[in-house]
mmCIF file of C-alpha atoms and ligand atoms in Angstrom:
data_model
loop_
_atom_site.group_PDB
_atom_site.id
_atom_site.type_symbol
_atom_site.label_atom_id
_atom_site.label_comp_id
_atom_site.label_asym_id
_atom_site.label_seq_id
_atom_site.Cartn_x
_atom_site.Cartn_y
_atom_site.Cartn_z
ATOM 1 C CA UNK A 1 -28.316 14.349 -8.320
ATOM 2 C CA UNK A 2 -26.225 17.007 -6.588
ATOM 3 C CA UNK A 3 -23.518 15.834 -4.227
ATOM 4 C CA UNK A 4 -22.872 18.426 -1.504
ATOM 5 C CA UNK A 5 -19.153 18.372 -0.795
ATOM 6 C CA UNK A 6 -17.974 19.591 2.618
ATOM 7 C CA UNK A 7 -16.622 23.228 2.842
ATOM 8 C CA UNK A 8 -12.885 23.566 2.128
ATOM 9 C CA UNK A 9 -10.841 23.606 5.344
ATOM 10 C CA UNK A 10 -7.596 25.682 5.440
ATOM 11 C CA UNK A 11 -4.242 24.298 4.283
ATOM 12 C CA UNK A 12 -2.924 23.893 7.809
ATOM 13 C CA UNK A 13 -5.533 21.155 8.284
ATOM 14 C CA UNK A 14 -3.814 19.026 5.656
ATOM 15 C CA UNK A 15 -2.563 15.784 7.310
ATOM 16 C CA UNK A 16 0.088 15.611 4.579
ATOM 17 C CA UNK A 17 2.440 18.575 4.750
ATOM 18 C CA UNK A 18 2.814 20.570 1.529
ATOM 19 C CA UNK A 19 6.500 21.083 1.966
ATOM 20 C CA UNK A 20 6.928 17.353 1.448
ATOM 21 C CA UNK A 21 9.694 17.172 -1.263
ATOM 22 C CA UNK A 22 7.615 14.709 -3.284
ATOM 23 C CA UNK A 23 5.092 17.413 -4.030
ATOM 24 C CA UNK A 24 7.403 20.055 -5.430
ATOM 25 C CA UNK A 25 7.769 19.672 -9.140
ATOM 26 C CA UNK A 26 10.990 19.889 -10.990
ATOM 27 C CA UNK A 27 9.450 21.388 -14.054
ATOM 28 C CA UNK A 28 10.460 22.955 -17.257
ATOM 29 C CA UNK A 29 8.298 25.990 -16.804
ATOM 30 C CA UNK A 30 6.064 26.387 -19.879
ATOM 31 C CA UNK A 31 6.982 30.065 -19.915
ATOM 32 C CA UNK A 32 10.657 29.152 -20.526
ATOM 33 C CA UNK A 33 9.830 26.877 -23.479
ATOM 34 C CA UNK A 34 12.758 25.987 -25.698
ATOM 35 C CA UNK A 35 12.306 26.111 -29.470
ATOM 36 C CA UNK A 36 12.192 22.304 -29.721
ATOM 37 C CA UNK A 37 9.553 22.112 -26.960
ATOM 38 C CA UNK A 38 7.536 24.837 -28.705
ATOM 39 C CA UNK A 39 7.766 22.921 -32.016
ATOM 40 C CA UNK A 40 6.792 19.684 -30.263
ATOM 41 C CA UNK A 41 3.814 21.469 -28.661
ATOM 42 C CA UNK A 42 2.763 22.892 -32.024
ATOM 43 C CA UNK A 43 2.897 19.437 -33.659
ATOM 44 C CA UNK A 44 0.923 18.018 -30.734
ATOM 45 C CA UNK A 45 -1.698 20.771 -31.106
ATOM 46 C CA UNK A 46 -2.049 19.969 -34.800
ATOM 47 C CA UNK A 47 -2.570 16.288 -34.069
ATOM 48 C CA UNK A 48 -4.951 17.065 -31.179
ATOM 49 C CA UNK A 49 -7.145 19.178 -33.491
ATOM 50 C CA UNK A 50 -7.314 16.285 -35.973
ATOM 51 C CA UNK A 51 -8.120 13.674 -33.291
ATOM 52 C CA UNK A 52 -11.716 12.388 -33.163
ATOM 53 C CA UNK A 53 -11.486 9.926 -30.262
ATOM 54 C CA UNK A 54 -9.269 10.466 -27.216
ATOM 55 C CA UNK A 55 -8.565 8.547 -24.016
ATOM 56 C CA UNK A 56 -6.792 9.772 -20.900
ATOM 57 C CA UNK A 57 -5.124 7.462 -18.353
ATOM 58 C CA UNK A 58 -4.333 9.409 -15.184
ATOM 59 C CA UNK A 59 -2.499 8.581 -11.964
ATOM 60 C CA UNK A 60 -1.385 10.071 -8.671
ATOM 61 C CA UNK A 61 0.833 12.646 -10.379
ATOM 62 C CA UNK A 62 -2.312 14.430 -11.621
ATOM 63 C CA UNK A 63 -3.236 15.242 -8.015
ATOM 64 C CA UNK A 64 0.322 15.840 -6.795
ATOM 65 C CA UNK A 65 0.143 19.603 -7.072
ATOM 66 C CA UNK A 66 -3.201 19.564 -5.291
ATOM 67 C CA UNK A 67 -1.197 18.518 -2.246
ATOM 68 C CA UNK A 68 -1.802 14.740 -2.349
ATOM 69 C CA UNK A 69 1.252 12.455 -2.189
ATOM 70 C CA UNK A 70 1.911 9.898 -4.913
ATOM 71 C CA UNK A 71 2.682 6.227 -4.278
ATOM 72 C CA UNK A 72 6.282 6.497 -5.438
ATOM 73 C CA UNK A 73 8.987 7.993 -3.261
ATOM 74 C CA UNK A 74 8.469 9.208 0.308
ATOM 75 C CA UNK A 75 4.821 9.871 -0.522
ATOM 76 C CA UNK A 76 4.325 6.112 -0.805
ATOM 77 C CA UNK A 77 4.938 5.567 2.894
ATOM 78 C CA UNK A 78 2.305 5.997 5.598
ATOM 79 C CA UNK A 79 3.575 5.607 9.147
ATOM 80 C CA UNK A 80 6.535 3.754 7.541
ATOM 81 C CA UNK A 81 4.175 1.283 5.942
ATOM 82 C CA UNK A 82 4.335 0.844 2.171
ATOM 83 C CA UNK A 83 1.013 2.202 0.878
ATOM 84 C CA UNK A 84 0.833 -0.665 -1.622
ATOM 85 C CA UNK A 85 1.104 -3.222 1.194
ATOM 86 C CA UNK A 86 -1.713 -1.536 3.109
ATOM 87 C CA UNK A 87 -3.896 -1.573 -0.032
ATOM 88 C CA UNK A 88 -4.512 -5.354 0.159
ATOM 89 C CA UNK A 89 -7.286 -7.610 1.548
ATOM 90 C CA UNK A 90 -4.628 -9.400 3.618
ATOM 91 C CA UNK A 91 -3.557 -6.197 5.390
ATOM 92 C CA UNK A 92 -7.202 -5.390 6.168
ATOM 93 C CA UNK A 93 -7.983 -8.805 7.610
ATOM 94 C CA UNK A 94 -4.724 -8.802 9.614
ATOM 95 C CA UNK A 95 -5.130 -5.292 11.038
ATOM 96 C CA UNK A 96 -8.341 -3.404 10.115
ATOM 97 C CA UNK A 97 -7.462 -0.680 12.643
ATOM 98 C CA UNK A 98 -4.209 0.152 10.833
ATOM 99 C CA UNK A 99 -5.769 0.015 7.358
ATOM 100 C CA UNK A 100 -8.802 2.073 8.398
ATOM 101 C CA UNK A 101 -6.547 4.749 9.890
ATOM 102 C CA UNK A 102 -4.564 4.778 6.596
ATOM 103 C CA UNK A 103 -7.736 5.309 4.547
ATOM 104 C CA UNK A 104 -9.260 7.743 7.030
ATOM 105 C CA UNK A 105 -6.130 9.920 6.779
ATOM 106 C CA UNK A 106 -6.325 9.775 2.965
ATOM 107 C CA UNK A 107 -10.043 10.693 3.056
ATOM 108 C CA UNK A 108 -9.153 13.713 5.200
ATOM 109 C CA UNK A 109 -6.353 14.765 2.835
ATOM 110 C CA UNK A 110 -8.546 14.371 -0.244
ATOM 111 C CA UNK A 111 -11.366 16.370 1.395
ATOM 112 C CA UNK A 112 -8.870 19.160 2.134
ATOM 113 C CA UNK A 113 -7.387 19.168 -1.360
ATOM 114 C CA UNK A 114 -8.679 21.121 -4.341
ATOM 115 C CA UNK A 115 -8.766 20.079 -7.998
ATOM 116 C CA UNK A 116 -5.997 21.784 -9.988
ATOM 117 C CA UNK A 117 -6.003 23.207 -13.513
ATOM 118 C CA UNK A 118 -5.273 19.823 -15.070
ATOM 119 C CA UNK A 119 -8.397 18.322 -13.484
ATOM 120 C CA UNK A 120 -10.441 21.246 -14.888
ATOM 121 C CA UNK A 121 -8.831 21.046 -18.336
ATOM 122 C CA UNK A 122 -9.721 17.340 -18.631
ATOM 123 C CA UNK A 123 -13.271 18.076 -17.449
ATOM 124 C CA UNK A 124 -13.517 20.791 -20.084
ATOM 125 C CA UNK A 125 -12.215 18.467 -22.811
ATOM 126 C CA UNK A 126 -14.958 16.001 -21.879
ATOM 127 C CA UNK A 127 -17.579 18.761 -22.257
ATOM 128 C CA UNK A 128 -16.127 19.717 -25.666
ATOM 129 C CA UNK A 129 -15.576 16.158 -26.980
ATOM 130 C CA UNK A 130 -18.255 13.425 -26.566
ATOM 131 C CA UNK A 131 -15.658 10.909 -27.830
ATOM 132 C CA UNK A 132 -13.294 11.602 -24.904
ATOM 133 C CA UNK A 133 -13.038 9.280 -21.894
ATOM 134 C CA UNK A 134 -10.878 9.575 -18.770
ATOM 135 C CA UNK A 135 -9.662 6.415 -17.027
ATOM 136 C CA UNK A 136 -8.534 7.425 -13.522
ATOM 137 C CA UNK A 137 -6.493 5.292 -11.170
ATOM 138 C CA UNK A 138 -7.025 7.943 -8.502
ATOM 139 C CA UNK A 139 -9.478 7.381 -5.653
ATOM 140 C CA UNK A 140 -9.352 11.006 -4.348
ATOM 141 C CA UNK A 141 -12.503 12.277 -6.067
ATOM 142 C CA UNK A 142 -10.779 15.419 -7.441
ATOM 143 C CA UNK A 143 -11.788 14.829 -11.078
ATOM 144 C CA UNK A 144 -15.432 14.570 -9.984
ATOM 145 C CA UNK A 145 -15.059 17.764 -7.925
ATOM 146 C CA UNK A 146 -13.714 19.474 -11.059
ATOM 147 C CA UNK A 147 -17.150 18.667 -12.583
ATOM 148 C CA UNK A 148 -15.741 16.108 -15.001
ATOM 149 C CA UNK A 149 -18.879 14.688 -16.706
ATOM 150 C CA UNK A 150 -19.450 11.390 -14.805
ATOM 151 C CA UNK A 151 -20.314 9.363 -17.924
ATOM 152 C CA UNK A 152 -16.897 10.243 -19.370
ATOM 153 C CA UNK A 153 -14.960 9.365 -16.209
ATOM 154 C CA UNK A 154 -14.208 5.769 -15.194
ATOM 155 C CA UNK A 155 -12.836 5.084 -11.701
ATOM 156 C CA UNK A 156 -10.690 2.023 -12.388
ATOM 157 C CA UNK A 157 -9.738 1.590 -8.719
ATOM 158 C CA UNK A 158 -12.868 2.779 -6.920
ATOM 159 C CA UNK A 159 -13.116 5.723 -4.540
ATOM 160 C CA UNK A 160 -12.089 6.683 -0.989
ATOM 161 C CA UNK A 161 -15.669 7.962 -0.546
ATOM 162 C CA UNK A 162 -17.344 4.644 -1.356
ATOM 163 C CA UNK A 163 -17.959 2.122 1.405
ATOM 164 C CA UNK A 164 -19.010 -1.516 1.303
ATOM 165 C CA UNK A 165 -19.893 -4.199 3.868
ATOM 166 C CA UNK A 166 -17.415 -7.042 4.268
ATOM 167 C CA UNK A 167 -20.055 -9.546 5.448
ATOM 168 C CA UNK A 168 -20.519 -12.348 2.903
ATOM 169 C CA UNK A 169 -24.299 -12.222 3.442
ATOM 170 C CA UNK A 170 -24.710 -8.489 2.957
ATOM 171 C CA UNK A 171 -24.561 -6.457 -0.265
ATOM 172 C CA UNK A 172 -24.508 -3.010 1.346
ATOM 173 C CA UNK A 173 -22.467 -0.392 -0.495
ATOM 174 C CA UNK A 174 -22.621 3.391 -0.511
ATOM 175 C CA UNK A 175 -21.033 6.049 -2.731
ATOM 176 C CA UNK A 176 -20.287 9.723 -2.007
ATOM 177 C CA UNK A 177 -19.949 9.319 1.745
ATOM 178 C CA UNK A 178 -17.877 12.363 2.798
ATOM 179 C CA UNK A 179 -18.405 11.996 6.530
ATOM 180 C CA UNK A 180 -15.129 12.620 8.398
ATOM 181 C CA UNK A 181 -14.209 11.035 10.664
ATOM 182 C CA UNK A 182 -16.397 8.011 9.909
ATOM 183 C CA UNK A 183 -16.303 7.054 13.615
ATOM 184 C CA UNK A 184 -15.131 9.152 16.597
ATOM 185 C CA UNK A 185 -12.219 6.748 17.154
ATOM 186 C CA UNK A 186 -10.920 7.437 13.644
ATOM 187 C CA UNK A 187 -10.438 11.106 14.474
ATOM 188 C CA UNK A 188 -6.914 10.148 15.594
ATOM 189 C CA UNK A 189 -6.068 8.890 12.087
ATOM 190 C CA UNK A 190 -5.183 12.349 10.792
ATOM 191 C CA UNK A 191 -2.739 13.092 13.593
ATOM 192 C CA UNK A 192 0.110 11.390 11.710
ATOM 193 C CA UNK A 193 2.612 13.027 14.050
ATOM 194 C CA UNK A 194 0.961 11.342 17.078
ATOM 195 C CA UNK A 195 2.146 7.827 18.022
ATOM 196 C CA UNK A 196 0.030 5.105 16.411
ATOM 197 C CA UNK A 197 -2.828 3.886 18.621
ATOM 198 C CA UNK A 198 -4.755 0.656 17.955
ATOM 199 C CA UNK A 199 -8.524 1.076 17.579
ATOM 200 C CA UNK A 200 -10.810 -1.688 18.841
ATOM 201 C CA UNK A 201 -12.798 -3.359 15.985
ATOM 202 C CA UNK A 202 -16.040 -2.249 17.694
ATOM 203 C CA UNK A 203 -14.963 1.384 17.179
ATOM 204 C CA UNK A 204 -14.356 0.975 13.434
ATOM 205 C CA UNK A 205 -17.036 1.709 10.781
ATOM 206 C CA UNK A 206 -19.786 -0.918 10.738
ATOM 207 C CA UNK A 207 -22.544 -1.667 8.248
ATOM 208 C CA UNK A 208 -25.802 0.282 8.832
ATOM 209 C CA UNK A 209 -27.749 -2.469 6.993
ATOM 210 C CA UNK A 210 -26.729 -5.724 8.707
ATOM 211 C CA UNK A 211 -25.306 -3.955 11.775
ATOM 212 C CA UNK A 212 -22.685 -6.661 12.195
ATOM 213 C CA UNK A 213 -20.436 -6.448 9.109
ATOM 214 C CA UNK A 214 -17.281 -4.336 9.242
ATOM 215 C CA UNK A 215 -17.278 -1.698 6.492
ATOM 216 C CA UNK A 216 -14.289 -1.378 4.167
ATOM 217 C CA UNK A 217 -13.238 1.433 1.768
ATOM 218 C CA UNK A 218 -14.816 0.995 -1.711
ATOM 219 C CA UNK A 219 -11.423 0.868 -3.418
ATOM 220 C CA UNK A 220 -9.866 -1.970 -5.486
ATOM 221 C CA UNK A 221 -7.104 -3.591 -3.494
ATOM 222 C CA UNK A 222 -4.108 -5.371 -5.050
ATOM 223 C CA UNK A 223 -5.132 -8.895 -6.004
ATOM 224 C CA UNK A 224 -8.741 -7.846 -6.463
ATOM 225 C CA UNK A 225 -10.410 -7.532 -9.872
ATOM 226 C CA UNK A 226 -11.444 -4.134 -11.209
ATOM 227 C CA UNK A 227 -15.228 -3.450 -11.249
ATOM 228 C CA UNK A 228 -16.430 -5.354 -14.317
ATOM 229 C CA UNK A 229 -18.852 -2.565 -15.327
ATOM 230 C CA UNK A 230 -15.894 -0.185 -15.486
ATOM 231 C CA UNK A 231 -13.718 -2.615 -17.457
ATOM 232 C CA UNK A 232 -16.672 -3.272 -19.785
ATOM 233 C CA UNK A 233 -17.191 0.442 -20.427
ATOM 234 C CA UNK A 234 -13.477 0.995 -21.141
ATOM 235 C CA UNK A 235 -13.388 -1.995 -23.495
ATOM 236 C CA UNK A 236 -16.540 -0.766 -25.261
ATOM 237 C CA UNK A 237 -14.938 2.634 -25.880
ATOM 238 C CA UNK A 238 -11.706 1.099 -27.228
ATOM 239 C CA UNK A 239 -13.442 -1.461 -29.412
ATOM 240 C CA UNK A 240 -16.050 0.919 -30.848
ATOM 241 C CA UNK A 241 -13.584 2.697 -33.123
ATOM 242 C CA UNK A 242 -9.940 3.722 -33.396
ATOM 243 C CA UNK A 243 -8.660 5.802 -30.483
ATOM 244 C CA UNK A 244 -6.500 8.474 -32.122
ATOM 245 C CA UNK A 245 -4.731 9.662 -28.979
ATOM 246 C CA UNK A 246 -4.153 8.639 -25.358
ATOM 247 C CA UNK A 247 -3.034 11.221 -22.770
ATOM 248 C CA UNK A 248 -0.900 9.484 -20.107
ATOM 249 C CA UNK A 249 -0.869 11.863 -17.158
ATOM 250 C CA UNK A 250 1.074 11.556 -13.892
ATOM 251 C CA UNK A 251 1.337 7.796 -13.794
ATOM 252 C CA UNK A 252 4.348 5.505 -13.416
ATOM 253 C CA UNK A 253 2.505 2.906 -15.500
ATOM 254 C CA UNK A 254 3.427 0.096 -13.127
ATOM 255 C CA UNK A 255 -0.004 -1.119 -12.072
ATOM 256 C CA UNK A 256 -2.052 -3.469 -14.277
ATOM 257 C CA UNK A 257 -4.426 -3.793 -15.971
ATOM 258 C CA UNK A 258 -4.599 0.062 -15.914
ATOM 259 C CA UNK A 259 -1.169 0.524 -17.520
ATOM 260 C CA UNK A 260 -2.146 -1.859 -20.334
ATOM 261 C CA UNK A 261 -4.522 0.650 -21.957
ATOM 262 C CA UNK A 262 -1.584 2.605 -23.427
ATOM 263 C CA UNK A 263 -0.397 -0.351 -25.494
ATOM 264 C CA UNK A 264 -3.953 -1.142 -26.572
ATOM 265 C CA UNK A 265 -4.226 2.347 -28.103
ATOM 266 C CA UNK A 266 -0.787 2.040 -29.680
ATOM 267 C CA UNK A 267 -1.815 -1.301 -31.188
ATOM 268 C CA UNK A 268 -4.742 0.486 -32.820
ATOM 269 C CA UNK A 269 -2.260 2.913 -34.378
ATOM 270 C CA UNK A 270 -3.198 5.658 -31.907
ATOM 271 C CA UNK A 271 -0.592 8.134 -30.657
ATOM 272 C CA UNK A 272 0.559 8.842 -27.092
ATOM 273 C CA UNK A 273 1.212 12.048 -25.128
ATOM 274 C CA UNK A 274 2.994 11.623 -21.777
ATOM 275 C CA UNK A 275 2.749 14.264 -19.022
ATOM 276 C CA UNK A 276 5.129 13.566 -16.141
ATOM 277 C CA UNK A 277 7.665 15.406 -13.974
ATOM 278 C CA UNK A 278 10.083 12.630 -14.619
ATOM 279 C CA UNK A 279 10.333 11.668 -18.307
ATOM 280 C CA UNK A 280 13.129 9.395 -19.368
ATOM 281 C CA UNK A 281 13.703 10.617 -22.871
ATOM 282 C CA UNK A 282 14.723 7.138 -24.000
ATOM 283 C CA UNK A 283 10.967 6.657 -24.603
ATOM 284 C CA UNK A 284 11.093 8.879 -27.655
ATOM 285 C CA UNK A 285 14.800 9.166 -28.369
ATOM 286 C CA UNK A 286 14.777 7.589 -31.841
ATOM 287 C CA UNK A 287 11.700 9.628 -32.765
ATOM 288 C CA UNK A 288 13.493 12.820 -31.669
ATOM 289 C CA UNK A 289 16.521 12.018 -33.832
ATOM 290 C CA UNK A 290 14.228 11.343 -36.801
ATOM 291 C CA UNK A 291 12.531 14.709 -36.204
ATOM 292 C CA UNK A 292 15.933 16.396 -36.065
ATOM 293 C CA UNK A 293 17.061 14.587 -39.234
ATOM 294 C CA UNK A 294 13.822 15.070 -41.232
ATOM 295 C CA UNK A 295 12.598 18.254 -39.535
ATOM 296 C CA UNK A 296 9.030 16.902 -39.769
ATOM 297 C CA UNK A 297 6.850 15.591 -36.955
ATOM 298 C CA UNK A 298 4.699 13.607 -39.358
ATOM 299 C CA UNK A 299 5.802 10.219 -38.040
ATOM 300 C CA UNK A 300 5.758 11.306 -34.430
ATOM 301 C CA UNK A 301 3.814 8.760 -32.326
ATOM 302 C CA UNK A 302 4.755 9.993 -28.854
ATOM 303 C CA UNK A 303 4.889 13.457 -27.331
ATOM 304 C CA UNK A 304 6.431 13.996 -23.890
ATOM 305 C CA UNK A 305 5.744 17.002 -21.685
ATOM 306 C CA UNK A 306 8.140 17.049 -18.754
ATOM 307 C CA UNK A 307 6.895 19.055 -15.808
ATOM 308 C CA UNK A 308 3.936 19.580 -13.543
ATOM 309 C CA UNK A 309 0.763 18.168 -15.081
ATOM 310 C CA UNK A 310 -1.197 21.055 -13.524
ATOM 311 C CA UNK A 311 0.849 23.391 -15.752
ATOM 312 C CA UNK A 312 1.264 21.371 -18.937
ATOM 313 C CA UNK A 313 -2.097 19.676 -19.437
ATOM 314 C CA UNK A 314 -4.050 22.971 -19.709
ATOM 315 C CA UNK A 315 -1.463 24.294 -22.206
ATOM 316 C CA UNK A 316 -1.512 21.113 -24.259
ATOM 317 C CA UNK A 317 -5.325 21.049 -24.432
ATOM 318 C CA UNK A 318 -5.752 24.807 -25.013
ATOM 319 C CA UNK A 319 -6.691 24.538 -28.738
ATOM 320 C CA UNK A 320 -9.822 22.609 -27.695
ATOM 321 C CA UNK A 321 -10.624 23.791 -24.170
ATOM 322 C CA UNK A 322 -9.375 27.371 -24.359
ATOM 323 C CA UNK A 323 -7.588 29.056 -21.451
ATOM 324 C CA UNK A 324 -8.331 27.171 -18.217
ATOM 325 C CA UNK A 325 -8.493 29.149 -15.009
ATOM 326 C CA UNK A 326 -9.394 27.903 -11.569
ATOM 327 C CA UNK A 327 -12.878 28.773 -10.403
ATOM 328 C CA UNK A 328 -13.183 31.688 -8.020
ATOM 329 C CA UNK A 329 -14.369 30.445 -4.644
ATOM 330 C CA UNK A 330 -16.958 32.320 -2.589
ATOM 331 C CA UNK A 331 -14.382 34.816 -1.289
ATOM 332 C CA UNK A 332 -13.478 35.697 -4.874
ATOM 333 C CA UNK A 333 -10.052 34.285 -4.125
ATOM 334 C CA UNK A 334 -8.513 31.862 -6.572
ATOM 335 C CA UNK A 335 -9.550 28.610 -4.855
ATOM 336 C CA UNK A 336 -6.430 26.468 -5.033
ATOM 337 C CA UNK A 337 -2.796 26.090 -4.390
ATOM 338 C CA UNK A 338 -1.942 27.162 -7.923
HETATM 339 C C1 BV8 B 401 -5.761 -7.650 -10.455
HETATM 340 C C2 BV8 B 401 -6.654 1.639 -5.073
HETATM 341 C C3 BV8 B 401 -6.563 -9.799 -10.905
HETATM 342 C C4 BV8 B 401 -6.314 1.436 -3.642
HETATM 343 C C5 BV8 B 401 -4.844 0.704 -6.437
HETATM 344 C C6 BV8 B 401 0.564 -7.793 -14.744
HETATM 345 C C7 BV8 B 401 1.896 -7.617 -14.537
HETATM 346 C C8 BV8 B 401 2.370 -7.439 -13.215
HETATM 347 C C9 BV8 B 401 1.507 -7.407 -12.108
HETATM 348 C C10 BV8 B 401 0.194 -7.586 -12.332
HETATM 349 C C11 BV8 B 401 -0.267 -7.789 -13.630
HETATM 350 N N1 BV8 B 401 -1.601 -7.904 -13.550
HETATM 351 C C12 BV8 B 401 -1.983 -7.802 -12.244
HETATM 352 C C13 BV8 B 401 -0.901 -7.625 -11.492
HETATM 353 C C14 BV8 B 401 -0.916 -7.449 -10.070
HETATM 354 C C15 BV8 B 401 -1.238 -6.001 -9.625
HETATM 355 C C16 BV8 B 401 -0.184 -5.060 -10.127
HETATM 356 O O1 BV8 B 401 -0.342 -4.387 -11.127
HETATM 357 N N2 BV8 B 401 0.912 -5.006 -9.351
HETATM 358 C C17 BV8 B 401 1.994 -4.042 -9.687
HETATM 359 C C18 BV8 B 401 2.423 -3.336 -8.409
HETATM 360 C C19 BV8 B 401 3.136 -4.768 -10.311
HETATM 361 N N3 BV8 B 401 -2.557 -5.587 -10.115
HETATM 362 C C20 BV8 B 401 -3.617 -5.916 -9.328
HETATM 363 O O2 BV8 B 401 -3.567 -6.512 -8.281
HETATM 364 C C21 BV8 B 401 -4.971 -5.461 -9.869
HETATM 365 N N4 BV8 B 401 -5.915 -6.532 -9.745
HETATM 366 O O3 BV8 B 401 -4.871 -7.821 -11.241
HETATM 367 O O4 BV8 B 401 -6.729 -8.582 -10.190
HETATM 368 C C22 BV8 B 401 -7.724 -10.587 -10.572
HETATM 369 C C23 BV8 B 401 -8.600 -10.863 -11.605
HETATM 370 C C24 BV8 B 401 -9.691 -11.666 -11.336
HETATM 371 C C25 BV8 B 401 -9.890 -12.156 -10.014
HETATM 372 C C26 BV8 B 401 -9.007 -11.821 -8.994
HETATM 373 C C27 BV8 B 401 -7.918 -11.007 -9.273
HETATM 374 C C28 BV8 B 401 -5.550 -4.298 -9.003
HETATM 375 C C29 BV8 B 401 -4.659 -3.117 -9.061
HETATM 376 C C30 BV8 B 401 -5.335 -1.927 -8.329
HETATM 377 C C31 BV8 B 401 -4.784 -1.729 -6.934
HETATM 378 N N5 BV8 B 401 -5.342 -0.526 -6.325
HETATM 379 N N6 BV8 B 401 -5.433 1.793 -5.883
HETATM 380 C C32 BV8 B 401 -5.622 2.633 -3.020
HETATM 381 O O5 BV8 B 401 -5.417 3.642 -3.721
HETATM 382 O O6 BV8 B 401 -5.350 2.542 -1.820
HETATM 383 S S1 BV8 B 401 -3.394 0.900 -7.365
HETATM 384 C C33 BV8 B 401 -2.766 2.472 -6.897
HETATM 385 O O7 BV8 B 401 -1.382 2.405 -7.154
HETATM 386 C C34 BV8 B 401 -3.256 3.633 -7.710
HETATM 387 O O8 BV8 B 401 -4.632 3.539 -7.986
HETATM 388 C C35 BV8 B 401 -2.390 3.539 -8.967
HETATM 389 O O9 BV8 B 401 -2.938 2.613 -9.877
HETATM 390 C C36 BV8 B 401 -1.108 2.960 -8.423
HETATM 391 C C37 BV8 B 401 -0.086 4.046 -8.246
HETATM 392 O O10 BV8 B 401 0.375 4.341 -9.527
HETATM 393 P P1 BV8 B 401 0.371 5.881 -10.038
HETATM 394 O O11 BV8 B 401 -0.975 6.459 -9.878
HETATM 395 O O12 BV8 B 401 0.999 5.866 -11.362
HETATM 396 O O13 BV8 B 401 1.278 6.621 -8.954
HETATM 397 P P2 BV8 B 401 2.846 6.487 -8.749
HETATM 398 O O14 BV8 B 401 3.148 7.101 -7.442
HETATM 399 O O15 BV8 B 401 3.290 5.088 -9.026
HETATM 400 O O16 BV8 B 401 3.473 7.408 -9.903
HETATM 401 C C38 BV8 B 401 3.192 8.780 -9.897
HETATM 402 C C39 BV8 B 401 3.762 9.300 -11.193
HETATM 403 O O17 BV8 B 401 3.436 10.691 -11.282
HETATM 404 C C40 BV8 B 401 5.286 9.193 -11.271
HETATM 405 O O18 BV8 B 401 5.635 8.757 -12.568
HETATM 406 C C41 BV8 B 401 5.767 10.638 -11.026
HETATM 407 O O19 BV8 B 401 6.954 10.929 -11.748
HETATM 408 C C42 BV8 B 401 4.590 11.433 -11.581
HETATM 409 N N7 BV8 B 401 4.394 12.768 -10.972
HETATM 410 C C43 BV8 B 401 4.582 13.132 -9.670
HETATM 411 N N8 BV8 B 401 4.229 14.448 -9.512
HETATM 412 C C44 BV8 B 401 3.794 14.888 -10.728
HETATM 413 C C45 BV8 B 401 3.893 13.815 -11.664
HETATM 414 N N9 BV8 B 401 3.554 13.934 -12.959
HETATM 415 C C46 BV8 B 401 3.097 15.161 -13.373
HETATM 416 N N10 BV8 B 401 2.950 16.233 -12.521
HETATM 417 C C47 BV8 B 401 3.296 16.133 -11.206
HETATM 418 N N11 BV8 B 401 3.168 17.213 -10.419
HETATM 419 ZN ZN1 ZN B 402 -23.728 -5.339 5.980
#
């Protein structure tokens, strides 16, 4: 089934401005790699080549350099509302106009954004390794748009482009709905600089099946269970053999049960590679000192790559996926920010 994504609008259309400080990465540029980073990368490459089964747990930091804000820091505020507070059933029942404008603005931003090299590298790893599975906390659809094989990609928290009816008597739900705006009234949602205007419930998205139910975004809100099929599939992968390695990419690891998958792999004796712009070295301090003292990486269980995931993930996965470049778009231009 082909999903026809809308054409890519220009950067200026982005409701979230790129020069938002959250988005700029403080990164140890791979090209200025220190000897210890180069040695760490080499030991990671050796372990990667020997790994048979790999998981990836990804978060908002994976899409940061595609222009989408993360939940931490200033990016986590929308119209001065904490994004995590808006992502709750309570917020939606209290003020569906506010919550729908929040999600409509995020749909617009995600439609404007482009997958970056890390999205493509993970998609490539999935094509090279049947025993590789990505668990994404992201709802932006960028991994799918990077042609990540769908049966090796689990959306733990749903998608901005799924919709479902809130009526108790109706089971309507729809995936891959890229209509924007969903209703004429929601066109105002992207004008974040304009003063907030309340939208009457009648002008919010309604169910095309029962015609009465209010539609809601098909995402998992705080306090709601993850889709059981998704949890089942993740559990099946973890319990059907040792996972040798988990790639933890652009996530603060604060939201559960998603963050719990890292420990489950560790408990199986699997090793961990962390990709984040903000690594607190304490994670692997004692391992580092042992490496310095013994000079061998044999007992290394955690690798950390501090910097922009869009830079480091392709480099870390190169032995398997080769050199990842962004696809040329129709104008032959490199189609992305990076
Ligand atoms: C549930 C969809 C039960 C909506 C989201 C155990 C302990 C404590 C609390 C709990 C617990 N178990 C459950 C809870 C409660 C809660 C929870 O975890 N609360 C937290 C806040 C403490 N969990 C739940 O409510 C879950 N449901 O438990 O249900 C239940 C069971 C049965 C019956 C009824 C109920 C549901 C959680 C899912 C909520 N939905 N998203 C939406 O998106 O609007 S969560 C959402 O926030 C994201 O999906 C993601 O998961 C999370 C944000 O985290 P990250 O993605 O990591 O982003 P963040 O900004 O935090 O960090 C970004 C990182 O990237 C940073 O580290 C930064 O340094 C880095 N970075 C930035 N730029 C870059 C970069 N890295 C690399 N390169 C860059 N360029
Ligand atoms: Zn309905």
